[in-house]
Amino acid sequence: MALFNKQNKEALTNPLNLDHPILVQVLGICSALAVTSQLKPAIVMGLAVTVITAFANVIISLIRNTIPNRIRIVVQLVVVAALVTIVSQILKAFAYDVSVQLSVYVGLIITNCILMGRLEAFAMQNKPWPSFLDGIGNGLGYAMILVIVGAFRELFGRGTLLGFQVVPDACYDMGYMNNGMMTMPAMALILVGCVIWVHRAYFYKEK
Amino acid sequence: MEHAISLFFRSIFVDNMIFAFFLGMCSYLAVSKTVKTSIGLGLAVTFVLFVTVPVDYLLQTKVLGPNCLVEGVDLSYLSFILFIAVIAGMVQLVEMTVEKYSPSLYAALGIFLPLIAVNCAIMGASLFMQQRILLEPTNTQAITSVWDAMVYAVGSGIGWTLAIVSLGAIREKMQYGDVPRPLQGLGITFITVGLMAMAMMCFSGLNI
Protein backbone atom coordinates (compact mmCIF):
# COMPACT_ATOMS: atom_id res chain seq x y z
CA MET A 1 0.00 0.00 0.00
CA ALA A 2 1.42 3.33 -1.02
CA LEU A 3 1.97 5.70 1.85
CA PHE A 4 0.26 8.59 0.06
CA ASN A 5 -2.47 7.13 -2.15
CA LYS A 6 -5.55 9.20 -2.87
CA GLN A 7 -7.49 8.11 0.19
CA ASN A 8 -4.67 8.88 2.60
CA LYS A 9 -4.08 12.22 1.00
CA GLU A 10 -7.72 13.11 1.52
CA ALA A 11 -7.45 12.13 5.17
CA LEU A 12 -4.67 14.70 5.49
CA THR A 13 -6.01 17.56 3.37
CA ASN A 14 -9.79 17.42 3.84
CA PRO A 15 -9.67 18.74 7.41
CA LEU A 16 -7.78 21.78 6.09
CA ASN A 17 -10.60 23.08 3.92
CA LEU A 18 -13.89 21.26 3.25
CA ASP A 19 -14.05 19.24 6.45
CA HIS A 20 -12.44 21.78 8.76
CA PRO A 21 -12.73 20.75 12.44
CA ILE A 22 -13.49 24.24 13.79
CA LEU A 23 -15.28 25.97 10.93
CA VAL A 24 -17.43 23.10 9.65
CA GLN A 25 -17.65 20.47 12.37
CA VAL A 26 -17.69 23.03 15.25
CA LEU A 27 -15.28 21.07 17.42
CA GLY A 28 -12.69 22.36 19.86
CA ILE A 29 -13.93 25.92 20.07
CA CYS A 30 -13.22 26.54 23.74
CA SER A 31 -9.46 26.50 23.67
CA ALA A 32 -9.34 28.00 20.19
CA LEU A 33 -10.88 31.17 21.59
CA ALA A 34 -9.14 31.36 24.92
CA VAL A 35 -5.46 31.10 24.03
CA THR A 36 -5.45 33.42 21.03
CA SER A 37 -4.90 36.82 22.65
CA GLN A 38 -1.25 36.58 21.49
CA LEU A 39 0.47 34.70 18.70
CA LYS A 40 3.08 32.72 20.65
CA PRO A 41 0.77 30.75 22.98
CA ALA A 42 -1.53 30.20 20.00
CA ILE A 43 1.27 28.52 18.03
CA VAL A 44 2.39 26.40 20.97
CA MET A 45 -1.20 25.32 21.66
CA GLY A 46 -1.73 24.43 17.98
CA LEU A 47 1.43 22.30 17.93
CA ALA A 48 0.51 20.56 21.19
CA VAL A 49 -2.96 19.68 19.92
CA THR A 50 -1.56 18.43 16.58
CA VAL A 51 0.91 16.12 18.30
CA ILE A 52 -1.62 14.81 20.80
CA THR A 53 -4.33 14.23 18.16
CA ALA A 54 -1.91 12.35 15.91
CA PHE A 55 -0.56 10.06 18.62
CA ALA A 56 -3.92 9.47 20.31
CA ASN A 57 -5.30 8.49 16.90
CA VAL A 58 -2.44 6.03 16.35
CA ILE A 59 -2.74 4.45 19.80
CA ILE A 60 -6.52 4.05 19.65
CA SER A 61 -6.29 2.75 16.10
CA LEU A 62 -3.74 0.10 17.19
CA ILE A 63 -5.91 -1.19 20.03
CA ARG A 64 -9.30 -0.54 18.37
CA ASN A 65 -10.16 -4.22 18.02
CA THR A 66 -9.52 -5.02 21.67
CA ILE A 67 -11.61 -2.21 23.21
CA PRO A 68 -15.03 -3.37 24.43
CA ASN A 69 -17.65 -1.10 22.90
CA ARG A 70 -19.33 -0.11 26.16
CA ILE A 71 -16.28 1.38 27.84
CA ARG A 72 -14.61 2.85 24.77
CA ILE A 73 -15.12 6.48 25.90
CA VAL A 74 -13.32 5.83 29.17
CA VAL A 75 -10.44 4.07 27.38
CA GLN A 76 -10.12 6.96 24.94
CA LEU A 77 -10.16 9.49 27.78
CA VAL A 78 -7.42 7.67 29.66
CA VAL A 79 -5.18 7.47 26.56
CA VAL A 80 -5.69 11.17 25.87
CA ALA A 81 -5.20 12.14 29.52
CA ALA A 82 -1.89 10.24 29.64
CA LEU A 83 -0.65 11.98 26.47
CA VAL A 84 -1.74 15.40 27.76
CA THR A 85 0.05 14.79 31.06
CA ILE A 86 3.27 14.06 29.14
CA VAL A 87 2.92 17.18 26.97
CA SER A 88 2.12 19.35 29.98
CA GLN A 89 5.23 18.11 31.83
CA ILE A 90 7.37 18.74 28.73
CA LEU A 91 6.00 22.27 28.40
CA LYS A 92 6.67 22.96 32.08
CA ALA A 93 10.26 21.75 31.67
CA PHE A 94 11.22 23.46 28.41
CA ALA A 95 8.83 26.39 27.91
CA TYR A 96 7.79 27.43 31.38
CA ASP A 97 6.59 30.96 30.56
CA VAL A 98 4.30 29.70 27.79
CA SER A 99 2.88 26.98 30.02
CA VAL A 100 2.06 29.65 32.63
CA GLN A 101 0.30 31.72 29.95
CA LEU A 102 -1.70 28.72 28.77
CA SER A 103 -2.55 27.85 32.43
CA VAL A 104 -5.51 25.48 32.61
CA TYR A 105 -5.96 25.25 28.87
CA VAL A 106 -3.18 22.67 28.51
CA GLY A 107 -5.14 20.37 30.81
CA LEU A 108 -8.28 21.18 28.88
CA ILE A 109 -6.83 19.57 25.74
CA ILE A 110 -8.22 16.37 27.31
CA THR A 111 -11.73 17.66 26.86
CA ASN A 112 -11.03 19.16 23.44
CA CYS A 113 -13.83 17.84 21.27
CA ILE A 114 -11.55 17.52 18.23
CA LEU A 115 -9.71 14.71 19.95
CA MET A 116 -12.78 12.76 21.01
CA GLY A 117 -14.51 13.48 17.72
CA ARG A 118 -11.64 12.16 15.60
CA LEU A 119 -11.07 9.15 17.84
CA GLU A 120 -14.74 8.19 17.60
CA ALA A 121 -15.25 9.02 13.96
CA PHE A 122 -11.96 7.99 12.39
CA ALA A 123 -9.47 6.08 14.54
CA MET A 124 -12.01 3.48 15.68
CA GLN A 125 -12.55 2.35 12.08
CA ASN A 126 -9.21 2.89 10.34
CA LYS A 127 -5.66 1.56 10.26
CA PRO A 128 -2.89 3.40 12.18
CA TRP A 129 -1.25 5.21 9.24
CA PRO A 130 -4.39 6.90 7.84
CA SER A 131 -5.38 7.72 11.43
CA PHE A 132 -2.02 9.39 11.97
CA LEU A 133 -2.49 11.51 8.84
CA ASP A 134 -6.05 12.37 9.87
CA GLY A 135 -4.78 13.47 13.29
CA ILE A 136 -2.07 15.66 11.74
CA GLY A 137 -4.57 17.19 9.28
CA ASN A 138 -7.13 18.02 11.96
CA GLY A 139 -4.47 19.37 14.29
CA LEU A 140 -3.11 21.63 11.56
CA GLY A 141 -6.60 22.83 10.66
CA TYR A 142 -7.09 23.77 14.30
CA ALA A 143 -3.65 25.40 14.51
CA MET A 144 -4.44 27.41 11.36
CA ILE A 145 -7.42 29.14 12.97
CA LEU A 146 -5.47 29.74 16.16
CA VAL A 147 -2.66 31.42 14.22
CA ILE A 148 -5.03 33.57 12.13
CA VAL A 149 -7.03 34.77 15.13
CA GLY A 150 -3.92 35.10 17.32
CA ALA A 151 -2.09 37.18 14.71
CA PHE A 152 -5.06 39.51 14.21
CA ARG A 153 -5.59 40.03 17.92
CA GLU A 154 -1.93 40.65 18.70
CA LEU A 155 -1.39 42.93 15.70
CA PHE A 156 -4.37 45.17 16.36
CA GLY A 157 -4.49 44.82 20.14
CA ARG A 158 -0.81 45.40 20.91
CA GLY A 159 0.84 46.39 17.64
CA THR A 160 3.27 43.47 17.94
CA LEU A 161 3.73 40.00 16.44
CA LEU A 162 5.42 37.28 18.54
CA GLY A 163 6.42 40.08 20.94
CA PHE A 164 8.25 42.20 18.32
CA GLN A 165 6.86 45.61 17.47
CA VAL A 166 5.41 45.66 13.95
CA VAL A 167 3.48 48.91 13.81
CA PRO A 168 6.17 51.60 13.39
CA ASP A 169 6.49 54.43 15.93
CA ALA A 170 5.71 56.94 13.18
CA CYS A 171 2.14 55.61 13.06
CA TYR A 172 1.71 56.16 16.82
CA ASP A 173 3.05 59.69 16.37
CA MET A 174 0.41 60.31 13.71
CA GLY A 175 -2.27 59.38 16.24
CA TYR A 176 -2.77 55.63 15.62
CA MET A 177 -3.84 53.80 18.75
CA ASN A 178 -3.88 50.13 19.72
CA ASN A 179 -7.39 48.72 19.94
CA GLY A 180 -7.59 47.46 23.53
CA MET A 181 -10.90 45.78 22.69
CA MET A 182 -8.99 43.20 20.64
CA THR A 183 -7.29 41.77 23.72
CA MET A 184 -10.67 41.19 25.40
CA PRO A 185 -12.31 37.74 25.18
CA ALA A 186 -15.34 39.09 23.32
CA MET A 187 -13.40 39.97 20.18
CA ALA A 188 -12.12 36.40 19.77
CA LEU A 189 -15.71 35.25 19.26
CA ILE A 190 -16.46 37.95 16.73
CA LEU A 191 -13.22 37.28 14.82
CA VAL A 192 -13.96 33.55 14.59
CA GLY A 193 -17.47 34.46 13.42
CA CYS A 194 -15.95 36.54 10.62
CA VAL A 195 -13.51 33.74 9.66
CA ILE A 196 -16.49 31.38 9.39
CA TRP A 197 -18.28 33.95 7.26
CA VAL A 198 -15.36 34.22 4.81
CA HIS A 199 -14.88 30.45 4.71
CA ARG A 200 -18.54 29.79 3.93
CA ALA A 201 -18.78 32.58 1.38
CA TYR A 202 -15.77 31.06 -0.39
CA PHE A 203 -16.62 27.34 -0.27
CA TYR A 204 -20.39 27.47 -0.73
CA LYS A 205 -20.49 29.85 -3.64
CA GLU A 206 -21.92 27.33 -6.06
CA LYS A 207 -24.87 26.37 -3.82
CA MET B 1 -19.97 33.62 54.92
CA GLU B 2 -19.06 36.91 53.21
CA HIS B 3 -16.34 35.09 51.35
CA ALA B 4 -18.78 32.45 50.12
CA ILE B 5 -21.31 35.04 48.89
CA SER B 6 -18.62 36.96 47.07
CA LEU B 7 -17.26 33.75 45.52
CA PHE B 8 -20.79 32.77 44.42
CA PHE B 9 -21.65 36.02 42.67
CA ARG B 10 -18.21 36.42 41.15
CA SER B 11 -18.36 32.95 39.64
CA ILE B 12 -21.77 33.73 38.09
CA PHE B 13 -21.07 37.16 36.64
CA VAL B 14 -17.36 38.02 36.59
CA ASP B 15 -15.68 34.66 36.03
CA ASN B 16 -18.51 33.39 33.85
CA MET B 17 -17.53 30.08 32.27
CA ILE B 18 -18.76 31.02 28.81
CA PHE B 19 -18.14 34.73 28.52
CA ALA B 20 -14.81 35.02 30.33
CA PHE B 21 -13.17 31.63 29.71
CA PHE B 22 -15.03 30.10 26.72
CA LEU B 23 -15.47 26.79 28.51
CA GLY B 24 -18.07 24.33 27.29
CA MET B 25 -18.49 26.12 23.97
CA CYS B 26 -19.14 23.02 21.86
CA SER B 27 -22.33 21.90 23.52
CA TYR B 28 -23.20 25.55 24.21
CA LEU B 29 -23.37 26.28 20.48
CA ALA B 30 -24.90 22.97 19.46
CA VAL B 31 -27.72 22.56 21.99
CA SER B 32 -28.83 26.20 22.37
CA LYS B 33 -31.37 26.08 19.53
CA THR B 34 -34.39 26.22 21.86
CA VAL B 35 -34.91 27.41 25.42
CA LYS B 36 -36.30 24.10 26.65
CA THR B 37 -33.30 21.91 25.80
CA SER B 38 -30.99 24.70 26.98
CA ILE B 39 -32.52 24.61 30.45
CA GLY B 40 -32.21 20.82 30.56
CA LEU B 41 -28.55 20.82 29.61
CA GLY B 42 -27.80 23.75 31.92
CA LEU B 43 -29.29 21.90 34.89
CA ALA B 44 -27.40 18.70 34.01
CA VAL B 45 -24.11 20.61 33.78
CA THR B 46 -24.81 22.39 37.10
CA PHE B 47 -25.52 19.09 38.81
CA VAL B 48 -22.39 17.39 37.46
CA LEU B 49 -20.31 20.42 38.51
CA PHE B 50 -21.88 20.39 41.98
CA VAL B 51 -20.84 16.78 42.51
CA THR B 52 -17.46 16.61 40.79
CA VAL B 53 -15.75 19.81 41.95
CA PRO B 54 -15.97 19.04 45.70
CA VAL B 55 -14.87 15.43 45.05
CA ASP B 56 -11.92 16.67 43.03
CA TYR B 57 -11.15 19.19 45.80
CA LEU B 58 -10.93 16.37 48.34
CA LEU B 59 -8.80 14.29 45.96
CA GLN B 60 -6.44 17.20 45.37
CA THR B 61 -6.01 18.14 49.02
CA LYS B 62 -6.10 14.70 50.66
CA VAL B 63 -4.49 12.43 48.06
CA LEU B 64 -2.61 14.25 45.32
CA GLY B 65 -1.09 17.30 47.00
CA PRO B 66 2.49 17.50 48.28
CA ASN B 67 3.19 15.32 51.36
CA CYS B 68 -0.33 13.82 51.45
CA LEU B 69 0.10 10.10 50.89
CA VAL B 70 3.85 9.71 51.23
CA GLU B 71 6.15 12.24 52.85
CA GLY B 72 7.98 14.30 50.22
CA VAL B 73 6.02 13.07 47.22
CA ASP B 74 3.93 15.40 45.05
CA LEU B 75 1.46 13.47 42.93
CA SER B 76 -0.33 16.43 41.36
CA TYR B 77 0.81 15.46 37.85
CA LEU B 78 -1.73 12.63 38.11
CA SER B 79 -4.57 15.11 38.58
CA PHE B 80 -5.66 15.16 34.90
CA ILE B 81 -6.27 11.41 34.80
CA LEU B 82 -7.99 11.24 38.19
CA PHE B 83 -10.23 14.27 37.57
CA ILE B 84 -11.40 13.00 34.21
CA ALA B 85 -12.14 9.57 35.72
CA VAL B 86 -14.33 11.15 38.43
CA ILE B 87 -16.14 13.24 35.82
CA ALA B 88 -16.75 10.32 33.45
CA GLY B 89 -18.16 8.22 36.29
CA MET B 90 -20.48 11.02 37.47
CA VAL B 91 -21.79 11.65 33.96
CA GLN B 92 -22.64 7.98 33.60
CA LEU B 93 -24.74 8.27 36.77
CA VAL B 94 -26.57 11.41 35.60
CA GLU B 95 -27.25 9.79 32.24
CA MET B 96 -28.92 6.79 33.86
CA THR B 97 -30.99 9.05 36.13
CA VAL B 98 -32.22 11.27 33.31
CA GLU B 99 -33.02 8.27 31.12
CA LYS B 100 -35.17 6.79 33.88
CA TYR B 101 -37.04 9.90 35.05
CA SER B 102 -37.30 12.08 31.95
CA PRO B 103 -37.11 10.12 28.69
CA SER B 104 -38.20 13.16 26.63
CA LEU B 105 -35.32 15.27 27.93
CA TYR B 106 -33.02 12.30 27.36
CA ALA B 107 -34.08 12.14 23.72
CA ALA B 108 -33.75 15.92 23.27
CA LEU B 109 -30.23 16.08 24.67
CA GLY B 110 -29.15 13.07 22.63
CA ILE B 111 -25.40 12.66 22.24
CA PHE B 112 -24.67 15.78 24.28
CA LEU B 113 -25.57 14.14 27.56
CA PRO B 114 -22.71 11.59 27.50
CA LEU B 115 -20.56 14.35 26.01
CA ILE B 116 -20.88 16.35 29.26
CA ALA B 117 -17.95 14.11 30.25
CA VAL B 118 -15.81 15.99 27.77
CA ASN B 119 -17.49 19.35 28.41
CA CYS B 120 -14.62 21.71 29.08
CA ALA B 121 -16.69 23.62 31.66
CA ILE B 122 -16.60 20.66 34.06
CA MET B 123 -12.91 19.86 33.67
CA GLY B 124 -12.15 23.59 33.57
CA ALA B 125 -13.91 24.23 36.89
CA SER B 126 -11.88 21.44 38.51
CA LEU B 127 -8.61 22.81 37.11
CA PHE B 128 -9.43 26.39 38.16
CA MET B 129 -10.32 25.05 41.61
CA GLN B 130 -6.90 23.34 41.70
CA GLN B 131 -5.21 26.67 40.92
CA ARG B 132 -7.29 28.61 43.43
CA ILE B 133 -6.34 26.33 46.34
CA LEU B 134 -2.89 27.91 46.21
CA LEU B 135 -4.21 31.51 46.50
CA GLU B 136 -4.02 33.51 49.74
CA PRO B 137 -7.13 32.98 51.92
CA THR B 138 -7.80 36.75 51.83
CA ASN B 139 -8.14 36.72 48.03
CA THR B 140 -11.81 36.79 47.00
CA GLN B 141 -11.15 34.02 44.47
CA ALA B 142 -9.48 31.63 46.92
CA ILE B 143 -11.03 28.23 47.61
CA THR B 144 -10.04 27.16 51.08
CA SER B 145 -12.58 24.51 52.06
CA VAL B 146 -14.87 21.94 50.53
CA TRP B 147 -17.79 24.35 51.09
CA ASP B 148 -16.05 27.00 49.01
CA ALA B 149 -15.54 24.41 46.29
CA MET B 150 -19.27 23.59 46.38
CA VAL B 151 -20.29 27.27 46.24
CA TYR B 152 -17.89 27.87 43.36
CA ALA B 153 -19.26 24.86 41.46
CA VAL B 154 -22.90 25.90 41.86
CA GLY B 155 -22.09 29.49 40.90
CA SER B 156 -20.26 28.41 37.77
CA GLY B 157 -23.10 26.08 36.85
CA ILE B 158 -25.70 28.83 37.25
CA GLY B 159 -23.56 31.18 35.20
CA TRP B 160 -23.32 28.58 32.44
CA THR B 161 -27.07 27.92 32.56
CA LEU B 162 -27.84 31.66 32.36
CA ALA B 163 -25.59 31.97 29.32
CA ILE B 164 -27.05 29.02 27.43
CA VAL B 165 -30.68 29.91 28.20
CA SER B 166 -30.26 33.51 27.06
CA LEU B 167 -28.53 32.39 23.85
CA GLY B 168 -31.34 29.86 23.29
CA ALA B 169 -33.92 32.62 23.61
CA ILE B 170 -32.03 34.90 21.20
CA ARG B 171 -31.65 32.13 18.64
CA GLU B 172 -35.36 31.30 18.80
CA LYS B 173 -36.11 34.91 17.81
CA MET B 174 -33.30 35.10 15.30
CA GLN B 175 -34.88 32.44 13.10
CA TYR B 176 -37.14 35.18 11.75
CA GLY B 177 -34.26 37.58 11.10
CA ASP B 178 -32.83 38.34 7.67
CA VAL B 179 -29.23 37.18 8.00
CA PRO B 180 -26.82 37.13 5.01
CA ARG B 181 -26.62 33.58 3.64
CA PRO B 182 -22.98 32.66 4.41
CA LEU B 183 -23.37 34.07 7.91
CA GLN B 184 -26.46 32.03 8.74
CA GLY B 185 -26.26 29.44 11.50
CA LEU B 186 -22.84 29.24 13.07
CA GLY B 187 -21.39 32.58 11.96
CA ILE B 188 -24.11 34.80 13.35
CA THR B 189 -24.23 32.72 16.55
CA PHE B 190 -20.56 33.45 17.17
CA ILE B 191 -21.04 37.16 16.63
CA THR B 192 -24.10 37.16 18.92
CA VAL B 193 -22.13 35.44 21.67
CA GLY B 194 -19.36 37.99 21.15
CA LEU B 195 -21.80 40.84 21.70
CA MET B 196 -23.23 39.10 24.78
CA ALA B 197 -19.69 38.70 26.13
CA MET B 198 -19.11 42.41 25.61
CA ALA B 199 -22.23 43.16 27.63
CA MET B 200 -21.06 40.85 30.41
CA MET B 201 -17.77 42.73 30.56
CA CYS B 202 -19.53 45.50 32.47
CA PHE B 203 -19.59 43.19 35.52
CA SER B 204 -15.82 42.91 35.59
CA GLY B 205 -15.42 45.69 38.15
CA LEU B 206 -17.99 44.12 40.47
CA ASN B 207 -16.97 44.28 44.13
CA ILE B 208 -18.97 42.50 46.80
PDB file of C-alpha atoms in Angstrom, chain A residues 22-24 26-31 33-34 74 77-78 81-82 84-85 88-89 103-108 110-113 116 181 184-190 192-194 196-197 200-201 207, chain B residues 18-26 29 76-78 80-81 84 88 92 114-115 117-121 123-124 127-128 131 180-188 190-191 193-195 197-198 201:
ATOM      1  CA  ILE A  22     -13.492  24.244  13.787  1.00  0.00           C
ATOM      2  CA  LEU A  23     -15.280  25.969  10.930  1.00  0.00           C
ATOM      3  CA  VAL A  24     -17.432  23.099   9.655  1.00  0.00           C
ATOM      4  CA  VAL A  26     -17.687  23.032  15.248  1.00  0.00           C
ATOM      5  CA  LEU A  27     -15.281  21.072  17.422  1.00  0.00           C
ATOM      6  CA  GLY A  28     -12.688  22.362  19.864  1.00  0.00           C
ATOM      7  CA  ILE A  29     -13.933  25.916  20.067  1.00  0.00           C
ATOM      8  CA  CYS A  30     -13.220  26.544  23.743  1.00  0.00           C
ATOM      9  CA  SER A  31      -9.458  26.496  23.672  1.00  0.00           C
ATOM     10  CA  LEU A  33     -10.877  31.175  21.588  1.00  0.00           C
ATOM     11  CA  ALA A  34      -9.145  31.364  24.918  1.00  0.00           C
ATOM     12  CA  VAL A  74     -13.320   5.835  29.170  1.00  0.00           C
ATOM     13  CA  LEU A  77     -10.164   9.491  27.776  1.00  0.00           C
ATOM     14  CA  VAL A  78      -7.415   7.667  29.655  1.00  0.00           C
ATOM     15  CA  ALA A  81      -5.195  12.136  29.516  1.00  0.00           C
ATOM     16  CA  ALA A  82      -1.892  10.242  29.638  1.00  0.00           C
ATOM     17  CA  VAL A  84      -1.737  15.402  27.761  1.00  0.00           C
ATOM     18  CA  THR A  85       0.054  14.795  31.062  1.00  0.00           C
ATOM     19  CA  SER A  88       2.119  19.353  29.980  1.00  0.00           C
ATOM     20  CA  GLN A  89       5.226  18.110  31.830  1.00  0.00           C
ATOM     21  CA  SER A 103      -2.545  27.849  32.433  1.00  0.00           C
ATOM     22  CA  VAL A 104      -5.506  25.477  32.609  1.00  0.00           C
ATOM     23  CA  TYR A 105      -5.958  25.255  28.866  1.00  0.00           C
ATOM     24  CA  VAL A 106      -3.183  22.665  28.513  1.00  0.00           C
ATOM     25  CA  GLY A 107      -5.144  20.373  30.808  1.00  0.00           C
ATOM     26  CA  LEU A 108      -8.283  21.180  28.884  1.00  0.00           C
ATOM     27  CA  ILE A 110      -8.216  16.366  27.314  1.00  0.00           C
ATOM     28  CA  THR A 111     -11.727  17.657  26.862  1.00  0.00           C
ATOM     29  CA  ASN A 112     -11.029  19.161  23.445  1.00  0.00           C
ATOM     30  CA  CYS A 113     -13.835  17.841  21.273  1.00  0.00           C
ATOM     31  CA  MET A 116     -12.776  12.762  21.006  1.00  0.00           C
ATOM     32  CA  MET A 181     -10.902  45.782  22.690  1.00  0.00           C
ATOM     33  CA  MET A 184     -10.670  41.185  25.400  1.00  0.00           C
ATOM     34  CA  PRO A 185     -12.308  37.737  25.181  1.00  0.00           C
ATOM     35  CA  ALA A 186     -15.340  39.090  23.318  1.00  0.00           C
ATOM     36  CA  MET A 187     -13.404  39.972  20.178  1.00  0.00           C
ATOM     37  CA  ALA A 188     -12.123  36.398  19.768  1.00  0.00           C
ATOM     38  CA  LEU A 189     -15.714  35.249  19.263  1.00  0.00           C
ATOM     39  CA  ILE A 190     -16.460  37.954  16.730  1.00  0.00           C
ATOM     40  CA  VAL A 192     -13.960  33.545  14.593  1.00  0.00           C
ATOM     41  CA  GLY A 193     -17.466  34.457  13.416  1.00  0.00           C
ATOM     42  CA  CYS A 194     -15.949  36.543  10.624  1.00  0.00           C
ATOM     43  CA  ILE A 196     -16.486  31.379   9.391  1.00  0.00           C
ATOM     44  CA  TRP A 197     -18.284  33.946   7.256  1.00  0.00           C
ATOM     45  CA  ARG A 200     -18.539  29.794   3.929  1.00  0.00           C
ATOM     46  CA  ALA A 201     -18.784  32.584   1.384  1.00  0.00           C
ATOM     47  CA  LYS A 207     -24.868  26.368  -3.825  1.00  0.00           C
TER      48      LYS A 207
ATOM     49  CA  ILE B  18     -18.757  31.019  28.807  1.00  0.00           C
ATOM     50  CA  PHE B  19     -18.140  34.726  28.518  1.00  0.00           C
ATOM     51  CA  ALA B  20     -14.812  35.023  30.326  1.00  0.00           C
ATOM     52  CA  PHE B  21     -13.170  31.632  29.711  1.00  0.00           C
ATOM     53  CA  PHE B  22     -15.031  30.100  26.722  1.00  0.00           C
ATOM     54  CA  LEU B  23     -15.473  26.786  28.511  1.00  0.00           C
ATOM     55  CA  GLY B  24     -18.067  24.328  27.289  1.00  0.00           C
ATOM     56  CA  MET B  25     -18.488  26.118  23.973  1.00  0.00           C
ATOM     57  CA  CYS B  26     -19.137  23.023  21.856  1.00  0.00           C
ATOM     58  CA  LEU B  29     -23.367  26.284  20.482  1.00  0.00           C
ATOM     59  CA  SER B  76      -0.330  16.433  41.362  1.00  0.00           C
ATOM     60  CA  TYR B  77       0.812  15.457  37.854  1.00  0.00           C
ATOM     61  CA  LEU B  78      -1.731  12.627  38.107  1.00  0.00           C
ATOM     62  CA  PHE B  80      -5.659  15.160  34.897  1.00  0.00           C
ATOM     63  CA  ILE B  81      -6.274  11.413  34.795  1.00  0.00           C
ATOM     64  CA  ILE B  84     -11.397  12.995  34.207  1.00  0.00           C
ATOM     65  CA  ALA B  88     -16.746  10.324  33.449  1.00  0.00           C
ATOM     66  CA  GLN B  92     -22.644   7.976  33.597  1.00  0.00           C
ATOM     67  CA  PRO B 114     -22.707  11.585  27.504  1.00  0.00           C
ATOM     68  CA  LEU B 115     -20.562  14.350  26.007  1.00  0.00           C
ATOM     69  CA  ALA B 117     -17.950  14.113  30.253  1.00  0.00           C
ATOM     70  CA  VAL B 118     -15.811  15.989  27.765  1.00  0.00           C
ATOM     71  CA  ASN B 119     -17.493  19.345  28.408  1.00  0.00           C
ATOM     72  CA  CYS B 120     -14.621  21.715  29.081  1.00  0.00           C
ATOM     73  CA  ALA B 121     -16.686  23.617  31.657  1.00  0.00           C
ATOM     74  CA  MET B 123     -12.910  19.864  33.668  1.00  0.00           C
ATOM     75  CA  GLY B 124     -12.147  23.593  33.572  1.00  0.00           C
ATOM     76  CA  LEU B 127      -8.613  22.812  37.115  1.00  0.00           C
ATOM     77  CA  PHE B 128      -9.433  26.389  38.160  1.00  0.00           C
ATOM     78  CA  GLN B 131      -5.209  26.674  40.924  1.00  0.00           C
ATOM     79  CA  PRO B 180     -26.817  37.127   5.008  1.00  0.00           C
ATOM     80  CA  ARG B 181     -26.615  33.579   3.644  1.00  0.00           C
ATOM     81  CA  PRO B 182     -22.980  32.659   4.413  1.00  0.00           C
ATOM     82  CA  LEU B 183     -23.369  34.072   7.914  1.00  0.00           C
ATOM     83  CA  GLN B 184     -26.457  32.028   8.744  1.00  0.00           C
ATOM     84  CA  GLY B 185     -26.264  29.438  11.503  1.00  0.00           C
ATOM     85  CA  LEU B 186     -22.845  29.238  13.068  1.00  0.00           C
ATOM     86  CA  GLY B 187     -21.387  32.575  11.958  1.00  0.00           C
ATOM     87  CA  ILE B 188     -24.113  34.795  13.351  1.00  0.00           C
ATOM     88  CA  PHE B 190     -20.565  33.452  17.165  1.00  0.00           C
ATOM     89  CA  ILE B 191     -21.040  37.163  16.627  1.00  0.00           C
ATOM     90  CA  VAL B 193     -22.127  35.436  21.667  1.00  0.00           C
ATOM     91  CA  GLY B 194     -19.359  37.992  21.154  1.00  0.00           C
ATOM     92  CA  LEU B 195     -21.799  40.840  21.700  1.00  0.00           C
ATOM     93  CA  ALA B 197     -19.686  38.697  26.134  1.00  0.00           C
ATOM     94  CA  MET B 198     -19.115  42.409  25.609  1.00  0.00           C
ATOM     95  CA  MET B 201     -17.767  42.734  30.561  1.00  0.00           C
TER      96      MET B 201
END
